[in-house]
PDB file of C-alpha atoms in Angstrom:
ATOM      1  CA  UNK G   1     -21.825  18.745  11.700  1.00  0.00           C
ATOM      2  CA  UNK G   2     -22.653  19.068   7.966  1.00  0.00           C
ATOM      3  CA  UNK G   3     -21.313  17.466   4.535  1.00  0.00           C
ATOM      4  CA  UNK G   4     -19.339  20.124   2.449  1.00  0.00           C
ATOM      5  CA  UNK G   5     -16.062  20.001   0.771  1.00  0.00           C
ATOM      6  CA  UNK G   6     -12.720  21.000   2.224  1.00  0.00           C
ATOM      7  CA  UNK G   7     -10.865  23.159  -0.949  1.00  0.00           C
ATOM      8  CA  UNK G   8     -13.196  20.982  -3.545  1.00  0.00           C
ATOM      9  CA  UNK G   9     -12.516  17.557  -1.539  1.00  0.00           C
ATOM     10  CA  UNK G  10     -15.363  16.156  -0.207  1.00  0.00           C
ATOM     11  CA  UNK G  11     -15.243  16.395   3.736  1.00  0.00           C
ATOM     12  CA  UNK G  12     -17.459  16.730   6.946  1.00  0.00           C
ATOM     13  CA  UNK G  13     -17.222  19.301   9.247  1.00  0.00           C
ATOM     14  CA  UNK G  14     -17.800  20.857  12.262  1.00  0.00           C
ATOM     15  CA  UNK G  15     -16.635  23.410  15.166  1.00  0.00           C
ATOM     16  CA  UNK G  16     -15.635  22.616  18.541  1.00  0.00           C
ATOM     17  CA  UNK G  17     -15.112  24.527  21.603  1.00  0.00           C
ATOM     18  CA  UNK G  18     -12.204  23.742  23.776  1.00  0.00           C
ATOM     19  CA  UNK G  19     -12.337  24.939  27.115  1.00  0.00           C
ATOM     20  CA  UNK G  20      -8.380  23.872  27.372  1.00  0.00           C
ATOM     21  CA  UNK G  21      -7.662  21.045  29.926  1.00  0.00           C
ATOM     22  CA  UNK G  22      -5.022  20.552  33.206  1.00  0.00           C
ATOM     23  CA  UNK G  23      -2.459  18.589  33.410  1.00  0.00           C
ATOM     24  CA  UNK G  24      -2.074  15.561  36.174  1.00  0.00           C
ATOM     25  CA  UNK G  25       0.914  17.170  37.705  1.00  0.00           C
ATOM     26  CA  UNK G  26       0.970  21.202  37.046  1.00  0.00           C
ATOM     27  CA  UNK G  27      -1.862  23.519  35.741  1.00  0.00           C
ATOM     28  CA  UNK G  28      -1.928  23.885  31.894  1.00  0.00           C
ATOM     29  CA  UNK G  29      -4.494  25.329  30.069  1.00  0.00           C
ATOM     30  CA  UNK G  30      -3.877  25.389  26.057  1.00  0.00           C
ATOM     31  CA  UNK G  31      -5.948  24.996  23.514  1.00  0.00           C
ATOM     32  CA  UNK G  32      -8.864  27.161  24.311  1.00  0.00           C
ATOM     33  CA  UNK G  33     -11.129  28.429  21.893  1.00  0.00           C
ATOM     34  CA  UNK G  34     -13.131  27.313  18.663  1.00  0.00           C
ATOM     35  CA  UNK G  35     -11.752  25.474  16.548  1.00  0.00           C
ATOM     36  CA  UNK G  36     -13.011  24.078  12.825  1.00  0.00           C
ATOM     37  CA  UNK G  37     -12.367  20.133  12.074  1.00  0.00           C
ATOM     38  CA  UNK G  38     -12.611  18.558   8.390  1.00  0.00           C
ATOM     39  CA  UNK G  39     -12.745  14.853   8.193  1.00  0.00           C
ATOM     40  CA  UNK G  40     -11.219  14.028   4.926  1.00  0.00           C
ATOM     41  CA  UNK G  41     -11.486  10.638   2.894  1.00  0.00           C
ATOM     42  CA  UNK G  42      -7.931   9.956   1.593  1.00  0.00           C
ATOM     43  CA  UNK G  43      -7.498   6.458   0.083  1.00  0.00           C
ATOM     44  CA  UNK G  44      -9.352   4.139   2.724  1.00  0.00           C
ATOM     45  CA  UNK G  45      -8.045   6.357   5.310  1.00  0.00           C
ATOM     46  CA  UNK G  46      -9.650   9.485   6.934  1.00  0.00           C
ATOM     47  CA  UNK G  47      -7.730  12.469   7.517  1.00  0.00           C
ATOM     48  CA  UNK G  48      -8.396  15.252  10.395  1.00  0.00           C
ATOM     49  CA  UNK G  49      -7.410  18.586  10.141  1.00  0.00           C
ATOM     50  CA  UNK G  50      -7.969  21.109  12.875  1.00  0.00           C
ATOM     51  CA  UNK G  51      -7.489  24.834  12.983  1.00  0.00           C
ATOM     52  CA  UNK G  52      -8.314  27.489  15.246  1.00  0.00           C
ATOM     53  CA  UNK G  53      -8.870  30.439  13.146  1.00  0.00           C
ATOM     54  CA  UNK G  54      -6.334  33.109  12.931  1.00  0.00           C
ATOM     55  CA  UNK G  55      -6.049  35.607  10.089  1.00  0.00           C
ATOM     56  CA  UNK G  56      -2.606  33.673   9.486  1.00  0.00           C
ATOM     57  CA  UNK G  57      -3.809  30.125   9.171  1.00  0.00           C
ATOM     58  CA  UNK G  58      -7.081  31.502   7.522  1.00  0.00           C
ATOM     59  CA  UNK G  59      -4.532  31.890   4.826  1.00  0.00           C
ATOM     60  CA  UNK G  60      -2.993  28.467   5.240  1.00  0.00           C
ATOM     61  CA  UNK G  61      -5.681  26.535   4.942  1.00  0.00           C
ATOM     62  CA  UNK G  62      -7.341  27.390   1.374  1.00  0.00           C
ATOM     63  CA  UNK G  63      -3.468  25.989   0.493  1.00  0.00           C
ATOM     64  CA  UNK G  64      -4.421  22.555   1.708  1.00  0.00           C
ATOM     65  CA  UNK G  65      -4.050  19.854  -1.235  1.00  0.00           C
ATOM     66  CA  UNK G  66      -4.228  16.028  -1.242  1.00  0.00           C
ATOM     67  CA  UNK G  67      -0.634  15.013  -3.078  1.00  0.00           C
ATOM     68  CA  UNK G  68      -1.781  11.774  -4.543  1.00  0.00           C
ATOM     69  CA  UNK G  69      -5.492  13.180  -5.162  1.00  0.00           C
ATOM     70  CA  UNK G  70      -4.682  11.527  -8.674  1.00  0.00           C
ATOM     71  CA  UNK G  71      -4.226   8.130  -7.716  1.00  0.00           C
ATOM     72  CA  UNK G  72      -7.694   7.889  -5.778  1.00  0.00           C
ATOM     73  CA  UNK G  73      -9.363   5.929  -7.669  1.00  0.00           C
ATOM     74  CA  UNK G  74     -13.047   3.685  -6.714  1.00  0.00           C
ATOM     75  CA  UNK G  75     -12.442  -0.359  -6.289  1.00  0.00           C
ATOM     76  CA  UNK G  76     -15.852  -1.138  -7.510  1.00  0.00           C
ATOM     77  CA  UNK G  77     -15.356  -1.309 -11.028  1.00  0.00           C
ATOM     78  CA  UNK G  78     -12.229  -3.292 -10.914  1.00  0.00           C
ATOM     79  CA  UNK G  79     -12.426  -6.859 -12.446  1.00  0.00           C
ATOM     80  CA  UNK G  80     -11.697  -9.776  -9.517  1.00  0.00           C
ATOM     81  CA  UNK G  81      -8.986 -12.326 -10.395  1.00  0.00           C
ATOM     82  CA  UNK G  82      -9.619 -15.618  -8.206  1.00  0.00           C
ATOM     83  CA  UNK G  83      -6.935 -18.353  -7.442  1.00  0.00           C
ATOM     84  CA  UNK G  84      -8.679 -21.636  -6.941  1.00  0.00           C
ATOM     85  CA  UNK G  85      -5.459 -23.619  -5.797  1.00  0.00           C
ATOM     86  CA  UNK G  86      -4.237 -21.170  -3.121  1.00  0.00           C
ATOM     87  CA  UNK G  87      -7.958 -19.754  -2.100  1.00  0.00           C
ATOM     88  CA  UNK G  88      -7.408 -15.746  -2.946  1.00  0.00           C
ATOM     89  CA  UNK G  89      -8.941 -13.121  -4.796  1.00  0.00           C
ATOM     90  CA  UNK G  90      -7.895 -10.200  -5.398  1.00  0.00           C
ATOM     91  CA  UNK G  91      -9.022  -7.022  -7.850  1.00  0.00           C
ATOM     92  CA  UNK G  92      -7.331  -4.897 -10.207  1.00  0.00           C
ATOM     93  CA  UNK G  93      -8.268  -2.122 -12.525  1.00  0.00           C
ATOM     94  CA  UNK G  94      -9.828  -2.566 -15.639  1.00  0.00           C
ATOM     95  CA  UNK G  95      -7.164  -2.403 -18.737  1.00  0.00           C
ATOM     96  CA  UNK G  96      -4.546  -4.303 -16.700  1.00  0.00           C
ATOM     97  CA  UNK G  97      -3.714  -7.482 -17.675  1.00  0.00           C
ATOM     98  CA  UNK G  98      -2.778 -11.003 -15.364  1.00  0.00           C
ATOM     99  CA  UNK G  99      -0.364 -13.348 -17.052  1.00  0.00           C
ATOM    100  CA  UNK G 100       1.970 -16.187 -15.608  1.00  0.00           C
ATOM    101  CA  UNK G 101       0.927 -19.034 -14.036  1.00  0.00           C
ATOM    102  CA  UNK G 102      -1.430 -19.574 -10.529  1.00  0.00           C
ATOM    103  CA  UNK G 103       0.434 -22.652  -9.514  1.00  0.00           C
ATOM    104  CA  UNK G 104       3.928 -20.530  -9.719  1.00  0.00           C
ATOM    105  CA  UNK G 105       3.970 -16.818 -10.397  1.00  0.00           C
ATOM    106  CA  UNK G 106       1.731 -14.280 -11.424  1.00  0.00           C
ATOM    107  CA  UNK G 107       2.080 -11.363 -13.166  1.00  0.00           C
ATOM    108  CA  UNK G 108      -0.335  -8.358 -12.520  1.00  0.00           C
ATOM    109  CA  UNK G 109       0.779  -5.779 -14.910  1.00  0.00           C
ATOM    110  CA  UNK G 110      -0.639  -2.721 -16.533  1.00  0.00           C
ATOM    111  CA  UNK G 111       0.722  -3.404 -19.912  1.00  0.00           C
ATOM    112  CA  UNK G 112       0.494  -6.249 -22.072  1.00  0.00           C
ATOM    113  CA  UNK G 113       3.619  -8.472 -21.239  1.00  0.00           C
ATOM    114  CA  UNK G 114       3.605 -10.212 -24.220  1.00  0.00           C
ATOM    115  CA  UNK G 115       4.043  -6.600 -25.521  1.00  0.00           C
ATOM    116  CA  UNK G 116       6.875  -6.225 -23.589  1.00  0.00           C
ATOM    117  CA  UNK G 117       8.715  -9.473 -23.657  1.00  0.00           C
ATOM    118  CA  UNK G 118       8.609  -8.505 -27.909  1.00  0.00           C
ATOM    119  CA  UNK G 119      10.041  -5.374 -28.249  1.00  0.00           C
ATOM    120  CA  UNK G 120       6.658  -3.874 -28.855  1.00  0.00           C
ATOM    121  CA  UNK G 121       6.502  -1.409 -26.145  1.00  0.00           C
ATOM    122  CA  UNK G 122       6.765   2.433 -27.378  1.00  0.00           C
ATOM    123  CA  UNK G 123       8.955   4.726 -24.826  1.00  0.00           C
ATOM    124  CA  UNK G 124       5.504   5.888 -22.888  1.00  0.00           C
ATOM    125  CA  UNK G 125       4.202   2.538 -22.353  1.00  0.00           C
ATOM    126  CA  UNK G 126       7.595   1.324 -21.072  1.00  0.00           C
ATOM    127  CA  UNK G 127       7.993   4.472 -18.546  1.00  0.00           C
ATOM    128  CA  UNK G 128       4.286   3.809 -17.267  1.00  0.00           C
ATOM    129  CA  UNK G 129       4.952   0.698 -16.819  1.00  0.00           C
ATOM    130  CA  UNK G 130       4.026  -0.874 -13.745  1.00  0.00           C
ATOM    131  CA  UNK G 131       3.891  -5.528 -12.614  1.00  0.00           C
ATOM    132  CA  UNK G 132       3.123  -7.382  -9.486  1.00  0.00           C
ATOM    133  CA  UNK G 133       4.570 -10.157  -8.913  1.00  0.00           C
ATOM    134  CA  UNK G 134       2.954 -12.849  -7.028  1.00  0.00           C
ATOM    135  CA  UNK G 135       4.124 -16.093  -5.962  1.00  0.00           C
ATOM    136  CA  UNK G 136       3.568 -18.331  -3.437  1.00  0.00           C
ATOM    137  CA  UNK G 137       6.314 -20.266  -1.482  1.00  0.00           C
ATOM    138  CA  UNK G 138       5.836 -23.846  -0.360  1.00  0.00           C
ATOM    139  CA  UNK G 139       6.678 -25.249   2.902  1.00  0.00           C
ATOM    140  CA  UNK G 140      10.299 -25.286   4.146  1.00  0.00           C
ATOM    141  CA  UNK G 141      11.599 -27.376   6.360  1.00  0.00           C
ATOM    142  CA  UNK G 142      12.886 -25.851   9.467  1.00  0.00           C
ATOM    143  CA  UNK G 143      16.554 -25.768  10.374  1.00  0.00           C
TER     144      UNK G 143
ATOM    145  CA  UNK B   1       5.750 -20.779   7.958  1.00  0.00           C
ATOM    146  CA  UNK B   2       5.720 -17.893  10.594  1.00  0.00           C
ATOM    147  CA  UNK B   3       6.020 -15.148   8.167  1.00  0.00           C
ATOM    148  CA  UNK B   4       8.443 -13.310  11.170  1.00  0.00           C
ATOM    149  CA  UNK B   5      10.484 -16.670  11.519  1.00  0.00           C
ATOM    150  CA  UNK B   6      10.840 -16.285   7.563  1.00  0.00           C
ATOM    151  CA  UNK B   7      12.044 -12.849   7.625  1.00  0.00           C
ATOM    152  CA  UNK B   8      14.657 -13.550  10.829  1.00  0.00           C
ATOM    153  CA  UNK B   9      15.955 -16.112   8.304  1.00  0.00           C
ATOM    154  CA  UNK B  10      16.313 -14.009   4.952  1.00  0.00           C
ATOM    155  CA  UNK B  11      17.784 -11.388   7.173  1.00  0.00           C
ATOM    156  CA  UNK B  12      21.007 -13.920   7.410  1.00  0.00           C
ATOM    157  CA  UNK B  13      21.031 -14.955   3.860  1.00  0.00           C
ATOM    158  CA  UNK B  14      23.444 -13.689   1.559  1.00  0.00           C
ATOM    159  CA  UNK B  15      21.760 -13.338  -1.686  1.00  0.00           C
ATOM    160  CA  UNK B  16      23.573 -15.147  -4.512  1.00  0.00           C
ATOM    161  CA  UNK B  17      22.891 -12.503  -7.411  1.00  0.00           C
ATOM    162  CA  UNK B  18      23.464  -9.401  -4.989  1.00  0.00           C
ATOM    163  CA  UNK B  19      26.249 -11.279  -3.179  1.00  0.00           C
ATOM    164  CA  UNK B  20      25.467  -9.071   0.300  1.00  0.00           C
ATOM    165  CA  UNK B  21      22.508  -9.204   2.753  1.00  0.00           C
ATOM    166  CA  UNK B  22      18.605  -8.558   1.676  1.00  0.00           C
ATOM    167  CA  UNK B  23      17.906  -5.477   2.390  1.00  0.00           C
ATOM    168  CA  UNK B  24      14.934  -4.512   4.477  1.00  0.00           C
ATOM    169  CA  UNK B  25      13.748  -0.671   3.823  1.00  0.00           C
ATOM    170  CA  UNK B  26      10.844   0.972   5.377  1.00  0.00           C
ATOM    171  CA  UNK B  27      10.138  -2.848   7.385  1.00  0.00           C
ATOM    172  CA  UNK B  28       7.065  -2.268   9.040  1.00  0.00           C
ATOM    173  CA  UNK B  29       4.702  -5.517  10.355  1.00  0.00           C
ATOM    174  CA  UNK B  30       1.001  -5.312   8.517  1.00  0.00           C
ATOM    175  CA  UNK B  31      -1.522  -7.565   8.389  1.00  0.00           C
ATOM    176  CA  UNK B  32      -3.632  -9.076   5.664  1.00  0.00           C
ATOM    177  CA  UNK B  33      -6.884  -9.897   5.245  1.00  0.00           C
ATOM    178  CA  UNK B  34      -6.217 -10.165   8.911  1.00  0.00           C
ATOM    179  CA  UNK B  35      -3.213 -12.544   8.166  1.00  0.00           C
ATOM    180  CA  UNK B  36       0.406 -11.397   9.643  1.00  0.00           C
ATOM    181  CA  UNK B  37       2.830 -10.068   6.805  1.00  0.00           C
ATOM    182  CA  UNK B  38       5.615  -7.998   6.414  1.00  0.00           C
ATOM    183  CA  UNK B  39       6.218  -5.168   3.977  1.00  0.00           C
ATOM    184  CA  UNK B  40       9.657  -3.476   2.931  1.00  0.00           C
ATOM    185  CA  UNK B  41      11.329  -1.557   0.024  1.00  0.00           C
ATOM    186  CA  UNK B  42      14.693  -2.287  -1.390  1.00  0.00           C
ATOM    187  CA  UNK B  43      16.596  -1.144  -3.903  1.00  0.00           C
ATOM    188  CA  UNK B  44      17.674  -3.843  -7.014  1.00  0.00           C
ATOM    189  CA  UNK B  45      21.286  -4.026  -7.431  1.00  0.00           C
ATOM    190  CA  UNK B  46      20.730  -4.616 -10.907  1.00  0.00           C
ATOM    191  CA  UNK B  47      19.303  -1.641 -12.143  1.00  0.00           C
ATOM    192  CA  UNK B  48      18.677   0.320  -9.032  1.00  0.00           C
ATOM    193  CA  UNK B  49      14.863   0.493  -9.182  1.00  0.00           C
ATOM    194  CA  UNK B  50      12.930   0.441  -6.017  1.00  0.00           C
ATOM    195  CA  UNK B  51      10.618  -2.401  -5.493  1.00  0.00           C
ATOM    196  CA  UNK B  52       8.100  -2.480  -2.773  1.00  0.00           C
ATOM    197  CA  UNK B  53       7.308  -6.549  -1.263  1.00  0.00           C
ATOM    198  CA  UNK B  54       4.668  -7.585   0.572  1.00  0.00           C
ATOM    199  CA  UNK B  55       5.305 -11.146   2.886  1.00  0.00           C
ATOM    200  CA  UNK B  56       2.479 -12.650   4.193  1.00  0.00           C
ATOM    201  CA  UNK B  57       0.307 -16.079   5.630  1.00  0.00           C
ATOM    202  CA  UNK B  58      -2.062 -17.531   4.186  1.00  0.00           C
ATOM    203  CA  UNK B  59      -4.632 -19.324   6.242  1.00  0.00           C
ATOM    204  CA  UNK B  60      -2.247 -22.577   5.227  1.00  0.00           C
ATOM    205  CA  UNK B  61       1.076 -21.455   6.941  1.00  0.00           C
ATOM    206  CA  UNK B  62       2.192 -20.715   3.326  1.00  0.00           C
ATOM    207  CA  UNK B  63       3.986 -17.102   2.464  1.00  0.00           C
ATOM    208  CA  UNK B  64       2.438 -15.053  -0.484  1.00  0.00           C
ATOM    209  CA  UNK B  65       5.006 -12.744  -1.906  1.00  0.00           C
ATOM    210  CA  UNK B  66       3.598  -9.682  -3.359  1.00  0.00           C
ATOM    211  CA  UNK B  67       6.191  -7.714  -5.104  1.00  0.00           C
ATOM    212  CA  UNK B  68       6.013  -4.229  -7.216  1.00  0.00           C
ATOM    213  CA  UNK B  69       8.432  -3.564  -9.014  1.00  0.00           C
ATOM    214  CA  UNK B  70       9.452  -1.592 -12.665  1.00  0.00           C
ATOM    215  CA  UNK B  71       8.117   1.956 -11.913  1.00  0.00           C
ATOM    216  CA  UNK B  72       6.898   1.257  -8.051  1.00  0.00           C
ATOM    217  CA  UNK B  73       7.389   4.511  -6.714  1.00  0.00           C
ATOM    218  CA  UNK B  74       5.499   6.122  -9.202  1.00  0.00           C
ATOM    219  CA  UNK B  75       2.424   3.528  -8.731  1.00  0.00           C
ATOM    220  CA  UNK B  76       3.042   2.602  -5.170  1.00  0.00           C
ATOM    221  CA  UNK B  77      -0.752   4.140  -4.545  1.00  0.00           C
ATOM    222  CA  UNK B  78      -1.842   1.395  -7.171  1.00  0.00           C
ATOM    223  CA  UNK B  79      -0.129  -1.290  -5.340  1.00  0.00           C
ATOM    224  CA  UNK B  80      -1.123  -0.781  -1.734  1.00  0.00           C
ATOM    225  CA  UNK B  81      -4.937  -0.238  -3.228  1.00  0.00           C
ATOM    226  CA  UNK B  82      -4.779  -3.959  -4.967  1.00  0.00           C
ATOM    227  CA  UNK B  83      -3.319  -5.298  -2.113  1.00  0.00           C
ATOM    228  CA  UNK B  84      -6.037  -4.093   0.384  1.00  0.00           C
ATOM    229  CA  UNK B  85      -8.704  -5.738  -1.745  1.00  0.00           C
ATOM    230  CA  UNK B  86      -6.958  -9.041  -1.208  1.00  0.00           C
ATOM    231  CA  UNK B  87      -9.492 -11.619   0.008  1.00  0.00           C
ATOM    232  CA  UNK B  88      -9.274 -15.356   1.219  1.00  0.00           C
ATOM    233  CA  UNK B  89     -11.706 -17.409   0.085  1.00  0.00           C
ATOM    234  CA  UNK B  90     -12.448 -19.454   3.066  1.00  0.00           C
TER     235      UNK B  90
END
């Protein structure tokens, strides 16, 4: 096993050797054969790909791309937002903005809302933008 | 409240502004912070914009709603990454 990258991803890999297996109730033997595995980090979850190398899928694989690649993005340098009268915190990127009101709702947006609620956003700002809503409800009674 | 007993119960409601039934896209049970939740897409009858909800307990019995909305789809990455960073403090 060795650290590499998988078409400029960073990945682990390794080869395996399948000797095939049999079935409980008739004789199949598939899979045989060595076979490459890349362990990719996608956005808290890892991602497997295996191949057994063919001239076709040796052509495949260099194709392999990450879709949201883009939105990847590290949680450590996010600022924390803490809620003393519900007990949560939670984190959100630097430049965003939290607005409303902990007892009631919250807004977690990536614009300034005050901004918005004016008139002052330009056509870019208003098509990127992007608000969480959170809000607690209280006990209900049951019916 | 049992955030499932909850969403049996909104499944009946009519909602006044939409005057039909919630809708419940994509419903798939999740947990937070290892607290039992609920998340679904719908689509806003005003406006048609996708919004992405998040329905879950808090150590309390109390439901947290966590809803994205305005451009969702294209920042739906951005909200499932803040809301796997949500913590209670205990």
């Amino acid at each position: 096993m060795h650290f590499s990258t998988f078409n400029g991803l960073p990945a682990f890999s390794y080869s395996i050797k399948s000797q095939g297996f049999e079935g409980p109730l008739e004789s199949y033997s598939g899979y045989k054969g060595i076979y490459q595995v890349a362990w990719l980090f996608n956005n808290k979850n890892y991602l497997m790909i295996a191949w057994n190398e063919t001239p076709e899928i040796n052509q495949v694989i260099p194709t392999f791309r990450l879709s949201d690649v883009s939105h990847i993005s590290q949680t450590t340098n996010w600022l924390t937002y803490s809620n003393s009268k519900y007990g949560f915190n939670l984190k959100y990127p630097q430049g965003w903005y939290v607005s409303g009101e902990p007892e009631n709702t919250l807004y977690l947006t990536n614009y300034d809302i005050t901004k918005a609620s004016s008139g002052e956003l330009n056509n870019e700002e208003y098509s990127q933008s992007f608000k969480i809503d959170i809000f607690v409800m209280r006990r209900m009674k049951k019916i | 409240m049992n955030v499932l007993d909850w969403l049996e119960q909104t499944k009946k409601k009519v909602s006044p502004l939409e005057d039909q039934l919630k809708q419940f896209m994509r419903l798939k049970k999740i947990d937070v912070y290892g607290y039992p939740g609920v998340f679904y897409e719908r689509v806003t009858q005003l406006g048609g914009a996708l919004e992405g909800i998040t329905t879950f307990q808090t150590p309390g019995n109390l439901l947290i709603h966590f809803n994205g909305n305005l451009n969702y789809q294209e920042h739906w990455a951005d909200y499932q990454q803040i809301l796997s960073t949500f913590e209670f403090v205990r």
